[in-house]
Short mmCIF file of C-alpha atoms and ligand atoms in Angstrom, two decimals:
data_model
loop_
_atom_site.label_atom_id
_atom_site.label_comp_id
_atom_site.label_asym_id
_atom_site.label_seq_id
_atom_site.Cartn_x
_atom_site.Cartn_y
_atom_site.Cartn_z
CA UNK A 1407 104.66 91.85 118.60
CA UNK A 1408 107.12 93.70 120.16
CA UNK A 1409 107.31 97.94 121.03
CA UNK A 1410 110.26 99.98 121.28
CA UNK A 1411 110.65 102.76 123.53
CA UNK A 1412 112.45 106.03 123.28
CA UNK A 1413 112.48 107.67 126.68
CA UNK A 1414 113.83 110.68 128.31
CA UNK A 1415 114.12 113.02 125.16
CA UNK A 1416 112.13 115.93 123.60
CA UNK A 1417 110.30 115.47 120.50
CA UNK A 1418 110.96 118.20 117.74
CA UNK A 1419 108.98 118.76 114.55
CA UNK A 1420 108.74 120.80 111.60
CA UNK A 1421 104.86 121.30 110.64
CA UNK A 1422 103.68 122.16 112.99
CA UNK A 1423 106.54 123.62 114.67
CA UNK A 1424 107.54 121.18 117.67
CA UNK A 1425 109.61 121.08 120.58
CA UNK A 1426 108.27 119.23 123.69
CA UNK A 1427 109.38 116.85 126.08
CA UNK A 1428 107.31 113.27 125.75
CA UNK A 1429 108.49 109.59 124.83
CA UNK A 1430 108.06 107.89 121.63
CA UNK A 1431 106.77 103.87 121.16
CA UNK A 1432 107.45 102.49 117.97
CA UNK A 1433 104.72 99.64 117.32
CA UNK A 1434 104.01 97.89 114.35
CA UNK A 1435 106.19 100.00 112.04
CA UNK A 1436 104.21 102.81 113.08
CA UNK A 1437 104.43 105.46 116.24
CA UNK A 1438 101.77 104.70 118.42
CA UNK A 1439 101.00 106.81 121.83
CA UNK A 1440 103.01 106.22 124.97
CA UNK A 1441 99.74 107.08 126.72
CA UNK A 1442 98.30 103.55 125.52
CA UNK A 1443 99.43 100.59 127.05
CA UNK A 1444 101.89 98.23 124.77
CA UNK A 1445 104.09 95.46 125.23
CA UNK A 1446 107.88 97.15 125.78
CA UNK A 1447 110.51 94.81 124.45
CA UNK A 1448 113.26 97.49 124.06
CA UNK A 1449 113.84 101.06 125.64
CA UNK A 1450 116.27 103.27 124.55
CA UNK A 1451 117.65 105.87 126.56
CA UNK A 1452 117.41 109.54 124.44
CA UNK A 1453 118.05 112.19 127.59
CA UNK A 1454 119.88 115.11 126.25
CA UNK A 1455 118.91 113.78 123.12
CA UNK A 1456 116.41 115.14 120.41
CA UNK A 1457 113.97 112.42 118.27
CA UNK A 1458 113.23 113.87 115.26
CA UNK A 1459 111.36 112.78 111.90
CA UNK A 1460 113.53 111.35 109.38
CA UNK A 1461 114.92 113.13 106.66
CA UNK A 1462 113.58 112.83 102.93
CA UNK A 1463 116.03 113.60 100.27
CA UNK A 1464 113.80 114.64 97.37
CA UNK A 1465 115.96 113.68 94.43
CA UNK A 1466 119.29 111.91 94.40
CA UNK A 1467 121.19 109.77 91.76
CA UNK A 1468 122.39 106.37 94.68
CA UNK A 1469 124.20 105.38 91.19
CA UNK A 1470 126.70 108.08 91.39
CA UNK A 1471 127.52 106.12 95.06
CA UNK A 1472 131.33 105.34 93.58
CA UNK A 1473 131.92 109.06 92.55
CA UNK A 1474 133.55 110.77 95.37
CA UNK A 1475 137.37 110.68 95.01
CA UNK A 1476 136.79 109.77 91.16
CA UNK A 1477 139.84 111.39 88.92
CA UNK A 1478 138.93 113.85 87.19
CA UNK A 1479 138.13 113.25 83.42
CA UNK A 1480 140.78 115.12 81.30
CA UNK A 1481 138.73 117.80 78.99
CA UNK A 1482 136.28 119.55 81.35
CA UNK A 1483 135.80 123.21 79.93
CA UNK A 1484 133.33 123.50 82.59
CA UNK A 1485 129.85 123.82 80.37
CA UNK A 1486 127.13 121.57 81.75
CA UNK A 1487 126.75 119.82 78.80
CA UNK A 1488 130.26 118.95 78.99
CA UNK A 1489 130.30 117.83 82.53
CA UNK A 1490 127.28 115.78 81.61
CA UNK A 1491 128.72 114.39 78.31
CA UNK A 1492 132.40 113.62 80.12
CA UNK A 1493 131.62 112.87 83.92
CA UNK A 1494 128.08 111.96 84.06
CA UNK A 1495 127.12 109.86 81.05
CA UNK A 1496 130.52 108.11 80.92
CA UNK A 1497 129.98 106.61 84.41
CA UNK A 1498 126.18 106.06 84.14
CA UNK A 1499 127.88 103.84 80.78
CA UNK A 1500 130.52 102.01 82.57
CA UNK A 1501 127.68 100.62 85.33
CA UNK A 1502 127.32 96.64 85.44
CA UNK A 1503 125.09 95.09 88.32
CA UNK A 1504 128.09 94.67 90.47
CA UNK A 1505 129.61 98.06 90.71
CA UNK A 1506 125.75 99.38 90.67
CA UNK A 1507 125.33 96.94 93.84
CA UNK A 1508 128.22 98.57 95.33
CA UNK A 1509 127.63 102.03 94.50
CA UNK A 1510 123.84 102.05 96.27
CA UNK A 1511 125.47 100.59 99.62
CA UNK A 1512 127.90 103.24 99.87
CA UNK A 1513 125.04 105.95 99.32
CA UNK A 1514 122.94 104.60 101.27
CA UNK A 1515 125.08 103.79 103.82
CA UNK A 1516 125.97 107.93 104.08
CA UNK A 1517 121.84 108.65 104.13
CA UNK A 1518 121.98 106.36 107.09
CA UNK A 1519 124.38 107.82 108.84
CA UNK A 1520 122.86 111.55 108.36
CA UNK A 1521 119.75 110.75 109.19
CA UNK A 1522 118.26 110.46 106.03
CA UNK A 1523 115.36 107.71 105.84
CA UNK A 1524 113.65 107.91 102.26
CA UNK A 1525 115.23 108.79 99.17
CA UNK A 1526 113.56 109.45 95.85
CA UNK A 1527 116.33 108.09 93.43
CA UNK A 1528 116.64 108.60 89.72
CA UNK A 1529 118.86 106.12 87.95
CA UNK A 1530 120.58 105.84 84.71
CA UNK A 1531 122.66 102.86 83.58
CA UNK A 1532 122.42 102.60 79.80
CA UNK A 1533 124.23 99.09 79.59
CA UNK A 1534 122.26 97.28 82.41
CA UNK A 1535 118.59 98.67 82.27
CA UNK A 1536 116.61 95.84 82.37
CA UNK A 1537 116.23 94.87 86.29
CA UNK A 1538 118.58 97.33 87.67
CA UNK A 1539 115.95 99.37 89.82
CA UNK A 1540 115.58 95.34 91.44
CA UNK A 1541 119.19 95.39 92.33
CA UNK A 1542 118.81 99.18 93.70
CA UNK A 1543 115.66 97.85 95.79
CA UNK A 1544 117.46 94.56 96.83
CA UNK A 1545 120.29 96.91 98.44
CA UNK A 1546 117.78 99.19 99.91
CA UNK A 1547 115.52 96.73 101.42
CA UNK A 1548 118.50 95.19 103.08
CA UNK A 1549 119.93 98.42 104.40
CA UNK A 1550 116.54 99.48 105.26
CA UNK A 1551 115.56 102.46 103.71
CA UNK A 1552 112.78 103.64 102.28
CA UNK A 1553 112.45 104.94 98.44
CA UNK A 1554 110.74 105.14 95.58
CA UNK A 1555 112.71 104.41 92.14
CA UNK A 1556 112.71 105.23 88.48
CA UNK A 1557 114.70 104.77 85.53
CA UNK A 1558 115.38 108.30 83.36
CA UNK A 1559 114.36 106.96 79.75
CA UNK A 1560 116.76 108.79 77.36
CA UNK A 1561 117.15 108.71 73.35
CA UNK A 1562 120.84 109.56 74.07
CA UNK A 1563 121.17 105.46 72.79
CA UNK A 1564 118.94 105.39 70.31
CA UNK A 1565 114.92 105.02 70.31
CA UNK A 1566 115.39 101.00 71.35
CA UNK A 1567 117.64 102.09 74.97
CA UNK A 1568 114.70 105.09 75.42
CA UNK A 1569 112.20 102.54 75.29
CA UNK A 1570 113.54 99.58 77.26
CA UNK A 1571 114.39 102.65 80.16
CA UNK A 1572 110.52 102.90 80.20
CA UNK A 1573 109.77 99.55 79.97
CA UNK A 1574 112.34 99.12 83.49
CA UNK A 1575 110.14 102.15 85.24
CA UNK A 1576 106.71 100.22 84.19
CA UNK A 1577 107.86 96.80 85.08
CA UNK A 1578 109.36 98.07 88.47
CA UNK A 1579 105.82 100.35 88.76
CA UNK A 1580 103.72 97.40 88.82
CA UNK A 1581 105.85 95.04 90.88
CA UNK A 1582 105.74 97.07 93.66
CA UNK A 1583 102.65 98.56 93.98
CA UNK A 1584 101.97 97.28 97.21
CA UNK A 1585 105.34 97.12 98.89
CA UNK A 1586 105.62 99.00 102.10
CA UNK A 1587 108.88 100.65 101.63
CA UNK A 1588 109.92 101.10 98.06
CA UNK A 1589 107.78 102.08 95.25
CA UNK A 1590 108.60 102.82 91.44
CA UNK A 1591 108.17 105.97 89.17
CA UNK A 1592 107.92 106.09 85.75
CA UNK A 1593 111.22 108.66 84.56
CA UNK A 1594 112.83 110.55 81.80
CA UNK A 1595 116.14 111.62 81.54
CA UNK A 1596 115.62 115.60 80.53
CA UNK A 1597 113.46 117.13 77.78
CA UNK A 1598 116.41 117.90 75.62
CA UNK A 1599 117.53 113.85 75.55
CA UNK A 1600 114.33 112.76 74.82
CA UNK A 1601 112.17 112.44 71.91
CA UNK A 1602 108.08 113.79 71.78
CA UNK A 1603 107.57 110.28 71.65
CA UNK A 1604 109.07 109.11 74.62
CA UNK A 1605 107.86 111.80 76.45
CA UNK A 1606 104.54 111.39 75.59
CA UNK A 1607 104.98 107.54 76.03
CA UNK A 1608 105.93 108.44 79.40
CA UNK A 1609 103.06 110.48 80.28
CA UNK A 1610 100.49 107.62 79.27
CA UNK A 1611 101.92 104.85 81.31
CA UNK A 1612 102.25 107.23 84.81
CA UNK A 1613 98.48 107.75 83.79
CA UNK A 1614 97.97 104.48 82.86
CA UNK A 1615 99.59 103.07 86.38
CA UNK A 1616 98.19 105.87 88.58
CA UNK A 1617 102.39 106.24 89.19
CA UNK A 1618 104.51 109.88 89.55
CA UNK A 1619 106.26 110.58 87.34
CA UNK A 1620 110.42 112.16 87.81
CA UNK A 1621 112.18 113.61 85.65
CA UNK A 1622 115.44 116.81 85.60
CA UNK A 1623 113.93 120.29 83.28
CA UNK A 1624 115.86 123.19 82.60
CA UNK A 1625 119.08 121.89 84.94
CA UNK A 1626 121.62 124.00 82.59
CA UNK A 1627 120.79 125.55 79.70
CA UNK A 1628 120.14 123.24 77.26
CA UNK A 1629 116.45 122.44 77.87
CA UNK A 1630 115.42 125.65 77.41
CA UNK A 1631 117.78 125.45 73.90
CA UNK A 1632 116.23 122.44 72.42
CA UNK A 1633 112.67 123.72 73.13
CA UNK A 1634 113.09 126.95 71.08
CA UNK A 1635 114.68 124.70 68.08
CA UNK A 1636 111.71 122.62 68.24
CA UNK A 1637 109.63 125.34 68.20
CA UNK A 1638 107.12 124.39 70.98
CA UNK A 1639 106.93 127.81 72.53
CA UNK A 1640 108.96 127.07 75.93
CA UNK A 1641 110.09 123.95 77.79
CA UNK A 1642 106.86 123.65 80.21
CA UNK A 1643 104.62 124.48 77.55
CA UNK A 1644 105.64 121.59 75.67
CA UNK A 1645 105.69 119.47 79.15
CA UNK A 1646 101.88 120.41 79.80
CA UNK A 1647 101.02 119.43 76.45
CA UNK A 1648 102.35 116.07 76.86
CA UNK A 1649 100.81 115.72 80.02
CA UNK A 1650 104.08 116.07 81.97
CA UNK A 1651 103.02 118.74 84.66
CA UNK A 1652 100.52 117.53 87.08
CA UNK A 1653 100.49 116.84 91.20
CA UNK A 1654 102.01 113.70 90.68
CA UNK A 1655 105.88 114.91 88.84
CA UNK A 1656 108.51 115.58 90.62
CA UNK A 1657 110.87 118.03 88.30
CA UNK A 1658 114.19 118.04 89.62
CA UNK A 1659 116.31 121.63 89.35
CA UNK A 1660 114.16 123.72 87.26
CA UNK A 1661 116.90 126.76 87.28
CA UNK A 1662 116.60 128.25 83.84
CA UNK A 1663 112.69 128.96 84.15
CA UNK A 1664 110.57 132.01 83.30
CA UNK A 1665 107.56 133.73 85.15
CA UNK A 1666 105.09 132.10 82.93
CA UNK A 1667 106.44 128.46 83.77
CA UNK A 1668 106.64 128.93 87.50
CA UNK A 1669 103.12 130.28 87.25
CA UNK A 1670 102.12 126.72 85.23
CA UNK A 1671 103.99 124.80 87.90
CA UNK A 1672 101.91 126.62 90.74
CA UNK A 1673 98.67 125.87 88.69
CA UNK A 1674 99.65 122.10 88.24
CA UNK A 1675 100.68 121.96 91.65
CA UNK A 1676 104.07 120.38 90.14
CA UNK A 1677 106.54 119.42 92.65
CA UNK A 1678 110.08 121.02 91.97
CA UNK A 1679 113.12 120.13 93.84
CA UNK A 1680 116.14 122.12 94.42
CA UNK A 1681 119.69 121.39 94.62
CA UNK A 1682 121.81 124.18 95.68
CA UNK A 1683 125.00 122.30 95.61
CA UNK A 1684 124.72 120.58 92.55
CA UNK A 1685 123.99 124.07 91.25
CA UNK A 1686 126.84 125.74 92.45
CA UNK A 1687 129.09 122.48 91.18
CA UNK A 1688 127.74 122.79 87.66
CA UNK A 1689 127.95 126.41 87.71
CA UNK A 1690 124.16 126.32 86.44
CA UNK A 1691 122.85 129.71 87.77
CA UNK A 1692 120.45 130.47 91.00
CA UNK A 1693 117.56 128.65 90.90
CA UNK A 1694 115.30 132.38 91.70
CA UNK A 1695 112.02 131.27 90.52
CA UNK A 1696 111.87 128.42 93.79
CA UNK A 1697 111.01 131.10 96.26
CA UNK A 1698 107.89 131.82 94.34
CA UNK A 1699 106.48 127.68 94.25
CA UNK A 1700 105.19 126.05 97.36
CA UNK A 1701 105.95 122.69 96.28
CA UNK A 1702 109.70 122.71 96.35
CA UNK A 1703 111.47 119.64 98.66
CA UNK A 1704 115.17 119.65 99.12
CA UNK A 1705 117.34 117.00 97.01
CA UNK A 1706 121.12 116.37 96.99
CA UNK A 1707 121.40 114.89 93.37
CA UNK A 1708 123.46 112.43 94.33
CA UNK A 1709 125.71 114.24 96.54
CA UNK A 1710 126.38 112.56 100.16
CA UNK A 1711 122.63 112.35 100.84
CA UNK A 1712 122.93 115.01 103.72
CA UNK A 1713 119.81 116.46 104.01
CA UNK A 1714 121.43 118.63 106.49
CA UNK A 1715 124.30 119.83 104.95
CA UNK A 1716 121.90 120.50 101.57
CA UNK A 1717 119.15 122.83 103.90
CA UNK A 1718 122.68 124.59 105.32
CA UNK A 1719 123.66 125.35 101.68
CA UNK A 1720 120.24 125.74 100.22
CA UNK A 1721 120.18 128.76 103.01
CA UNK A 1722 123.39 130.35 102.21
CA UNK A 1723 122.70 130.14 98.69
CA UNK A 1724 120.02 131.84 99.03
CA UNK A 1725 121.12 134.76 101.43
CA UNK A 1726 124.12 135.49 98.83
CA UNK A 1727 121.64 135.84 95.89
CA UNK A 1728 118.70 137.90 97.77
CA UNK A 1729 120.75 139.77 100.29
CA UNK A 1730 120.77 139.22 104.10
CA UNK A 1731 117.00 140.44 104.67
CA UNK A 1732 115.83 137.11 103.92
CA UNK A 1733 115.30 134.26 105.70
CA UNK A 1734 114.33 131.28 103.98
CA UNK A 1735 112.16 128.78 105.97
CA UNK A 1736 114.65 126.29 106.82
CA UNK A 1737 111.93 123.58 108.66
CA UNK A 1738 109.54 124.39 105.26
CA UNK A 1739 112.34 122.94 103.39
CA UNK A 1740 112.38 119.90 105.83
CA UNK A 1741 109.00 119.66 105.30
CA UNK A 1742 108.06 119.82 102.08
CA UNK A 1743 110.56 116.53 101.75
CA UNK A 1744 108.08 114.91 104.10
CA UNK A 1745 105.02 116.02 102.62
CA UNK A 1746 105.83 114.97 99.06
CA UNK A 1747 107.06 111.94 100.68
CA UNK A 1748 103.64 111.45 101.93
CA UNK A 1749 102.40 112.23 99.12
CA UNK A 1750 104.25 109.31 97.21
CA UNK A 1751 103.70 106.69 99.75
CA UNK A 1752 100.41 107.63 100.05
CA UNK A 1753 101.34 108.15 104.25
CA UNK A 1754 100.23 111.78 104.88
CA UNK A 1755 101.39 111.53 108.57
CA UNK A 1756 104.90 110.40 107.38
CA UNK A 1757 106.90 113.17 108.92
CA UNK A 1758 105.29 113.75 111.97
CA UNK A 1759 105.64 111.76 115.23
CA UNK A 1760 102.13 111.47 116.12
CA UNK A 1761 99.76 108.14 116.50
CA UNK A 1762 99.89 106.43 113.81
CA UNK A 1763 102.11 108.07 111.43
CA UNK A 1764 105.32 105.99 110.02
CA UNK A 1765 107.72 104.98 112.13
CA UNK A 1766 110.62 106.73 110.26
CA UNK A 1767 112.89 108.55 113.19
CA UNK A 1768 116.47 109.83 113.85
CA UNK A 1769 117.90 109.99 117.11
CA UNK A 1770 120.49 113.42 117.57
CA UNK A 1771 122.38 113.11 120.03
CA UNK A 1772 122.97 117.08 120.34
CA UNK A 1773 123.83 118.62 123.75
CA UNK A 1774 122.96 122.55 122.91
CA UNK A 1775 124.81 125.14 124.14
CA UNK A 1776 121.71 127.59 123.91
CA UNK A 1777 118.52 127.41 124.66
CA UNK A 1778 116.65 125.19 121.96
CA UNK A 1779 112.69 125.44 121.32
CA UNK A 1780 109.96 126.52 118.97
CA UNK A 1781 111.06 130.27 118.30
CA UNK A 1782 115.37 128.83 117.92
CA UNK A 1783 114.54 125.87 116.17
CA UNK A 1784 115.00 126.85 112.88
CA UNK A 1785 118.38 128.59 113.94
CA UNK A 1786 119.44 125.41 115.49
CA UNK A 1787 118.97 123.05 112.27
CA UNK A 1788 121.26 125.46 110.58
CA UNK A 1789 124.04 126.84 112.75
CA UNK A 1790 123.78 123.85 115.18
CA UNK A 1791 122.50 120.24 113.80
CA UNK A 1792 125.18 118.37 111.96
CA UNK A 1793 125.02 114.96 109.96
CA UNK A 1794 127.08 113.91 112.89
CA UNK A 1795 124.64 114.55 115.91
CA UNK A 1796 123.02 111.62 114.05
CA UNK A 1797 123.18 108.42 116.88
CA UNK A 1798 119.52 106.29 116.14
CA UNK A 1799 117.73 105.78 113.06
CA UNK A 1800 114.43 103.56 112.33
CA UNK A 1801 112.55 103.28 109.23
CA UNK A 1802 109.31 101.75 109.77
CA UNK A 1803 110.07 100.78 112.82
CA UNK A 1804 113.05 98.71 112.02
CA UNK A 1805 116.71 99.98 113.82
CA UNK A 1806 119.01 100.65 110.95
CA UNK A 1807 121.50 102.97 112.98
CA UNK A 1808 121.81 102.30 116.88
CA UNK A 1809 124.61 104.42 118.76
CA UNK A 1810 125.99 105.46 115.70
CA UNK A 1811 126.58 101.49 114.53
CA UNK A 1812 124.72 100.13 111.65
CA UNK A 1813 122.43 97.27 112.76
CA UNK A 1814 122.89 93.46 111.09
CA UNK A 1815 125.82 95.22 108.44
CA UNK A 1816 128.86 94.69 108.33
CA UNK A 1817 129.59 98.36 107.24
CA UNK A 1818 133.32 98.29 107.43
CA UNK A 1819 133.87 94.98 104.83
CA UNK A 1820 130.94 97.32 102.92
CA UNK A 1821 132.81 100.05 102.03
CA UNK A 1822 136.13 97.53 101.77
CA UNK A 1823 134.51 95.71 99.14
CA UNK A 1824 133.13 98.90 97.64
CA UNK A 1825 136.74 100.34 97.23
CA UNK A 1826 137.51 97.35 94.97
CA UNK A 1827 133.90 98.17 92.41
CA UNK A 1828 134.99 101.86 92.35
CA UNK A 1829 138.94 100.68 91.36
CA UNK A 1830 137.44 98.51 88.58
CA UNK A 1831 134.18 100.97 87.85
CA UNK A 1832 136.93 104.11 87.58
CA UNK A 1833 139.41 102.05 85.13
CA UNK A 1834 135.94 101.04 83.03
CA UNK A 1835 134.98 104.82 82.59
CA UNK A 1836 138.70 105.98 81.55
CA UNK A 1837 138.41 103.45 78.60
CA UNK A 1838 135.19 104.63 77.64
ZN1 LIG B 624 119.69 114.88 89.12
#
């Protein structure tokens, strides 16, 4: 078996705080000690370069791949139920397995090229459920990347589409239980789509399975709306009762939360993730209960899958709403995506470039101006690092990015064919 070698760079990492000078071997999928002798098949030169962990994008939507340059649907008053109701849910409905196909390449084509090396995806696509997370993984495994998958169960189509979204997540659960790289979730849409009984009936097969569970709570305001008609005494209440907050859910956005419910996410030890552009888009509000919970990782909900350019936003987001005496922990935020990454893949040195860990690295090719090391990091990632200081990127090893060219893709006929899925996906959704 052969090693790769990345020579002549410095190492950086984000917990603990890194910045030092020393060569990387990639062996076996894994990073393995330069110190130990291995058998070198390929070296690759990284002087002036940095070799960083890979970035984990903590929630993302790889469906919504087709979306950017989309016409904009005529009717858009700009509530979030509306966006959902006329953007959202119209192009999640006008999804075959072709134009699905197309739209994960194109995403994950972009989280290539920014560096990005494991996504945690939530899909929707209410006319092709059954074996559409296997055509997300078939894309995925051939780009490379790493990910774990669920289907959002809804009762948006009735109690039949709410169950066979579950039944996807459960299949998909078990099938790849053991698979290196991508691994299932059982998901729900939102609270306020969903019956008690799917809920619930989500809750018992994560247990059942030993799986996470991933699901979007109080996103807008509607979550929050639903739970006082039902009369459950608050959104997370109702989630604990059904078993929904635990260490193993991921609850994407959480904006429109109270004291009480960040205090039952820190007792759960829930993961939240935050998206500070999709906020902003959908006019949503300031997520200002996240500074409070330590398990909060970074997503882009579906947006470019630029860790990067989310942290950047996530930090001026964050300035504007608390005032310029704080300083959010940008290489925390980087973090956390690793750690819950870990978590998920059951890798708890994914993230870190030390013996043994994954071998999930990114190459920047980033000449600084200024001196760079522990104390500037963090200054760095945000005024300095750019999607586009991206050059190398491995995932378990494998090369999927090398000098800025994706390895054994054509990318270019890619994104030609893609062009031709979004004409056709785009004329589907204006007919819907
Ligand atoms: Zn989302």
């Amino acid at each position: 078996m052969s090693a790769t070698l990345l020579f002549g760079g410095r190492v950086v990492g984000f917990a603990p705080i890194e910045v030092e000078a020393r060569d990387v071997v990639l062996f076996d999928g894994r990073v393995k000690s330069a110190d130990d002798p291995f058998p070198t098949t390929s070296t690759i030169d990284c002087t002036d370069c940095l070799i960083v962990p890979g970035f984990v994008v903590a929630h993302t939507h790889l469906y919504s791949g087709l979306a950017a340059g989309m016409p904009p649907p005529p009717g858009v008053t700009g509530t979030f139920l509306q966006i959902l109701e006329r953007i959202w849910w119209r192009l999640d409905r006008a999804l075959d397995e072709e134009t699905l196909r197309a739209s994960v390449r194109v995403a994950a084509i972009h989280a290539i090229r920014a560096g990005t090396t494991c996504l945690i995806d939530h899909h929707e696509s209410p006319n092709f459920i059954d074996g559409s997370l296997d055509v997300i993984a078939d894309e995925l495994e051939e780009l490379g990347l790493r990910a774990c998958l669920t289907y959002g169960a809804t009762d948006r189509h009735g109690p039949e589409g709410a169950r066979a979204g579950l039944d996807e997540s459960e299949r998909f659960v078990r099938k790849m239980a053991d698979h290196p790289t991508i691994r299932g979730a059982i998901g729900l849409h939102a609270p306020f789509t969903c019956s008690e009984d799917t809920m619930g009936s989500a809750a018992d097969r994560a247990t059942l399975h030993g799986a996470w569970l991933h699901y979007h709570a109080a996103e807008g305001p509607d979550d929050q709306q639903v739970a006082r008609e039902r009369g459950v005494g608050g959104l997370f209440a109702q989630l604990e009762e059904l078993g929904l907050v635990h260490d193993r859910t991921i609850a994407a956005h959480c904006v429109d939360i109270d004291d009480r419910e960040a205090e039952l996410i820190r007792e759960r030890h829930a993961w939240v993730t935050h998206q500070a552009r999709s906020n902003m888009n959908n006019g949503v509000g300031y997520a200002d209960q996240h500074a409070s919970l330590r398990r909060v990782a970074i997503g882009t909900d579906g947006i470019d899958n630029d860790l990067l350019a989310e942290v950047s936003a996530a930090f001026f987001r964050s300035r504007e709403a608390t005032g310029p005496t704080g300083w959010p922990d940008v290489l925390q935020m980087i973090a956390r995506g690793h750690r819950l990454a870990g978590e998920v893949f059951g890798e708890p040195a994914l993230g870190k470039l030390t013996q043994g860990a994954p071998g999930d690295v990114v190459v920047l090719d980033y000449p600084e101006g200024t001196p760079l090391d522990r104390d500037s990091l963090a200054a760095h990632v945000l005024f300095g690092w750019k999607g586009a200081h991206v050059r190398d990127v491995f995932v378990g090893g494998r090369p999927l990015l090398r000098n800025r060219r994706l390895v054994g893709i054509d990318g270019r006929a890619v994104l030609e064919e893609a062009r031709r899925a979004a004409q056709r996906l785009w004329s589907r959704m204006e007919a819907l």
